[in-house]
Amino acid sequence: MRIDIVTALPGLVAGPLEHSILQRAQRKGLVDIRVHDLRDFTGDRHRTVDDYPFGGGGGMVLKPEPLFACIEAVRAEWAEAGTADGGEEVIFLTPDGELLDQPLANVLSLRSRLLLLAGHYKGIDQRVRDALVTREVSVGDYVLSGGELPALVLTDAVVRLMPGVLGDAQSALSDSFQDGLLGAPVWTRPAEVRGQAVPEVLLSGDHDRIHQWREAERLRLTQERRPDLLA
């Protein structure tokens, strides 16, 4: 998979890509993540990427010309490399997009190419959304300063699902939300800490009993904390 992140603030996304699972996935050659500085696609000496909105109002809007130039340049790279196979998505991270959840992350993990457009300021020119964006995604019902952090959230959620990224492939399949339920609580060594002991069933070695206990705990936690998921 190749993931391209387009942003006016590349420094905001560069750091997290150099650590933990995302770093290991890149080093293994399982994913190619590239960050594109929107200012490199401007045509004026001030490298201007934003302007005031038509009709007035507060905030600034990312200009269409640099966005068109950058996205089209990335898509041309895909085509030249022979990897534009119909499995591509141009995704705009925006509060009014569809909510990012585990089923959507599963779908996107099967794509061959993702271009993540991180908006900033008040948003991006609507003409870019109409002409080039294939999907709009939100990470929650709240507003952030820009789309850089949501782009990283989506990247992490997708990359960890790819075969070979996690040391234990079963781990991703047992995560919260994979089958609509929250995950069961977990413990590790030592078996007792400050008077608190690990549940006896987890020490029993009876795998069928452990599985049943964990499923019961998942149902209990989901009922308590996210009853909407059960519906």
Short mmCIF file of C-alpha atoms in Angstrom, two decimals, residues 54-220:
data_model
loop_
_atom_site.label_atom_id
_atom_site.label_comp_id
_atom_site.label_asym_id
_atom_site.label_seq_id
_atom_site.Cartn_x
_atom_site.Cartn_y
_atom_site.Cartn_z
CA PHE A 54 -16.08 34.56 -0.71
CA GLY A 55 -19.14 36.04 0.97
CA GLY A 56 -17.22 37.07 4.07
CA GLY A 57 -17.05 35.42 7.44
CA GLY A 58 -14.23 34.40 9.73
CA GLY A 59 -11.33 32.11 8.96
CA MET A 60 -9.30 31.32 5.87
CA VAL A 61 -9.81 28.75 3.11
CA LEU A 62 -7.17 26.60 1.40
CA LYS A 63 -6.86 27.75 -2.20
CA PRO A 64 -7.89 25.42 -5.03
CA GLU A 65 -4.86 25.77 -7.33
CA PRO A 66 -2.21 24.23 -5.02
CA LEU A 67 -4.61 21.44 -4.04
CA PHE A 68 -5.43 20.56 -7.65
CA ALA A 69 -1.74 20.64 -8.58
CA CYS A 70 -0.64 18.47 -5.66
CA ILE A 71 -3.38 15.85 -5.91
CA GLU A 72 -3.01 15.57 -9.68
CA ALA A 73 0.78 15.22 -9.32
CA VAL A 74 0.36 12.35 -6.86
CA ARG A 75 -2.19 10.61 -9.07
CA ALA A 76 0.17 10.98 -12.02
CA GLU A 77 2.86 9.22 -9.97
CA TRP A 78 0.42 6.38 -9.28
CA ALA A 79 -0.34 6.06 -12.99
CA GLU A 80 3.32 6.19 -14.02
CA ALA A 81 4.19 3.47 -11.53
CA GLY A 82 1.37 1.35 -12.92
CA THR A 83 -0.35 1.15 -9.54
CA ALA A 84 -3.50 3.10 -10.35
CA ASP A 85 -5.57 -0.06 -10.44
CA GLY A 86 -8.95 1.22 -9.31
CA GLY A 87 -8.15 0.62 -5.64
CA GLU A 88 -7.40 4.26 -4.91
CA GLU A 89 -9.16 6.74 -2.65
CA VAL A 90 -8.70 10.50 -2.34
CA ILE A 91 -9.92 11.17 1.19
CA PHE A 92 -10.62 14.58 2.69
CA LEU A 93 -10.52 14.66 6.50
CA THR A 94 -13.42 16.87 7.56
CA PRO A 95 -15.91 17.11 10.45
CA ASP A 96 -18.85 16.67 8.06
CA GLY A 97 -17.55 13.41 6.58
CA GLU A 98 -18.64 9.84 7.35
CA LEU A 99 -17.51 8.67 10.76
CA LEU A 100 -14.32 6.64 10.87
CA ASP A 101 -15.11 3.32 12.53
CA GLN A 102 -13.60 -0.16 12.46
CA PRO A 103 -15.63 -1.41 9.48
CA LEU A 104 -14.47 1.59 7.44
CA ALA A 105 -10.86 1.05 8.51
CA ASN A 106 -11.20 -2.57 7.38
CA VAL A 107 -12.45 -1.44 3.96
CA LEU A 108 -9.69 1.12 3.49
CA SER A 109 -7.00 -1.39 4.50
CA LEU A 110 -7.83 -3.30 1.30
CA ARG A 111 -7.16 -0.31 -0.96
CA SER A 112 -3.87 -0.10 -2.85
CA ARG A 113 -3.49 3.69 -2.71
CA LEU A 114 -4.80 6.32 -0.28
CA LEU A 115 -4.34 10.05 -0.64
CA LEU A 116 -5.26 11.81 2.59
CA LEU A 117 -6.03 15.49 2.26
CA ALA A 118 -5.56 17.32 5.56
CA GLY A 119 -7.55 20.52 5.52
CA HIS A 120 -6.62 23.45 7.70
CA TYR A 121 -8.01 26.84 8.69
CA LYS A 122 -11.71 27.02 7.70
CA GLY A 123 -11.53 24.23 5.14
CA ILE A 124 -10.76 23.75 1.46
CA ASP A 125 -12.30 25.22 -1.67
CA GLN A 126 -15.47 23.26 -2.49
CA ARG A 127 -14.40 22.80 -6.12
CA VAL A 128 -11.61 20.47 -5.01
CA ARG A 129 -14.07 18.38 -3.02
CA ASP A 130 -16.43 18.18 -5.99
CA ALA A 131 -13.79 17.34 -8.61
CA LEU A 132 -11.19 15.12 -6.94
CA VAL A 133 -12.27 13.82 -3.52
CA THR A 134 -13.73 10.31 -3.57
CA ARG A 135 -14.53 9.99 0.15
CA GLU A 136 -14.86 12.35 3.12
CA VAL A 137 -14.07 11.07 6.60
CA SER A 138 -14.49 12.44 10.13
CA VAL A 139 -12.79 11.12 13.26
CA GLY A 140 -15.54 12.39 15.57
CA ASP A 141 -18.15 15.01 16.32
CA TYR A 142 -15.73 17.74 17.33
CA VAL A 143 -13.50 20.27 15.57
CA LEU A 144 -9.70 20.26 15.51
CA SER A 145 -7.32 22.91 14.22
CA GLY A 146 -6.69 20.91 11.07
CA GLY A 147 -6.87 17.54 9.37
CA GLU A 148 -3.31 16.49 10.16
CA LEU A 149 -4.10 14.59 13.35
CA PRO A 150 -7.15 12.89 11.79
CA ALA A 151 -4.97 11.86 8.83
CA LEU A 152 -2.55 10.21 11.26
CA VAL A 153 -5.41 8.51 13.11
CA LEU A 154 -6.75 7.07 9.86
CA THR A 155 -3.26 6.02 8.75
CA ASP A 156 -2.61 4.16 12.00
CA ALA A 157 -6.03 2.50 11.99
CA VAL A 158 -5.50 1.23 8.44
CA VAL A 159 -1.83 0.24 8.50
CA ARG A 160 -2.11 -1.94 11.61
CA LEU A 161 -4.65 -4.12 9.78
CA MET A 162 -2.30 -4.96 6.92
CA PRO A 163 -0.84 -8.49 6.89
CA GLY A 164 2.60 -8.66 8.45
CA VAL A 165 2.43 -5.31 10.25
CA LEU A 166 1.57 -6.66 13.70
CA GLY A 167 3.68 -9.40 15.21
CA ASP A 168 0.49 -11.30 16.09
CA ALA A 169 -2.06 -11.16 13.28
CA GLN A 170 -4.76 -12.45 15.65
CA SER A 171 -4.32 -9.33 17.77
CA ALA A 172 -6.01 -7.04 15.25
CA LEU A 173 -8.92 -9.44 14.82
CA SER A 174 -9.66 -9.37 18.55
CA ASP A 175 -9.61 -5.59 18.91
CA SER A 176 -12.58 -3.61 20.15
CA PHE A 177 -15.22 -2.96 17.47
CA GLN A 178 -14.02 -5.66 15.05
CA ASP A 179 -17.24 -7.60 15.65
CA GLY A 180 -19.28 -4.76 17.12
CA LEU A 181 -18.30 -5.28 20.78
CA LEU A 182 -15.77 -3.70 23.09
CA GLY A 183 -12.69 -5.68 24.09
CA ALA A 184 -12.39 -7.66 27.31
CA PRO A 185 -10.19 -6.33 30.16
CA VAL A 186 -6.61 -7.63 30.24
CA TRP A 187 -3.98 -8.39 32.90
CA THR A 188 -0.30 -9.34 32.88
CA ARG A 189 2.35 -10.51 35.35
CA PRO A 190 2.61 -10.48 38.31
CA ALA A 191 -0.58 -12.29 39.28
CA GLU A 192 -1.13 -10.03 42.31
CA VAL A 193 -0.32 -6.35 42.74
CA ARG A 194 -1.17 -4.31 45.83
CA GLY A 195 -3.76 -6.80 46.96
CA GLN A 196 -5.44 -7.01 43.57
CA ALA A 197 -5.35 -10.44 41.94
CA VAL A 198 -5.89 -11.55 38.38
CA PRO A 199 -9.24 -13.35 37.90
CA GLU A 200 -8.79 -17.02 38.64
CA VAL A 201 -10.24 -18.12 35.33
CA LEU A 202 -7.34 -16.55 33.42
CA LEU A 203 -4.89 -18.67 35.41
CA SER A 204 -6.81 -21.90 34.92
CA GLY A 205 -5.35 -22.94 31.58
CA ASP A 206 -8.85 -23.93 30.44
CA HIS A 207 -9.02 -22.16 27.06
CA ASP A 208 -12.71 -22.84 26.43
CA ARG A 209 -13.63 -21.45 29.84
CA ILE A 210 -11.36 -18.44 29.31
CA HIS A 211 -12.96 -17.73 25.94
CA GLN A 212 -16.45 -17.90 27.41
CA TRP A 213 -15.44 -15.61 30.27
CA ARG A 214 -13.94 -13.07 27.90
CA GLU A 215 -17.02 -13.05 25.69
CA ALA A 216 -19.23 -12.50 28.74
CA GLU A 217 -17.00 -9.62 29.84
CA ARG A 218 -17.16 -8.07 26.38
CA LEU A 219 -20.95 -8.17 26.44
CA ARG A 220 -21.03 -6.74 29.98
#
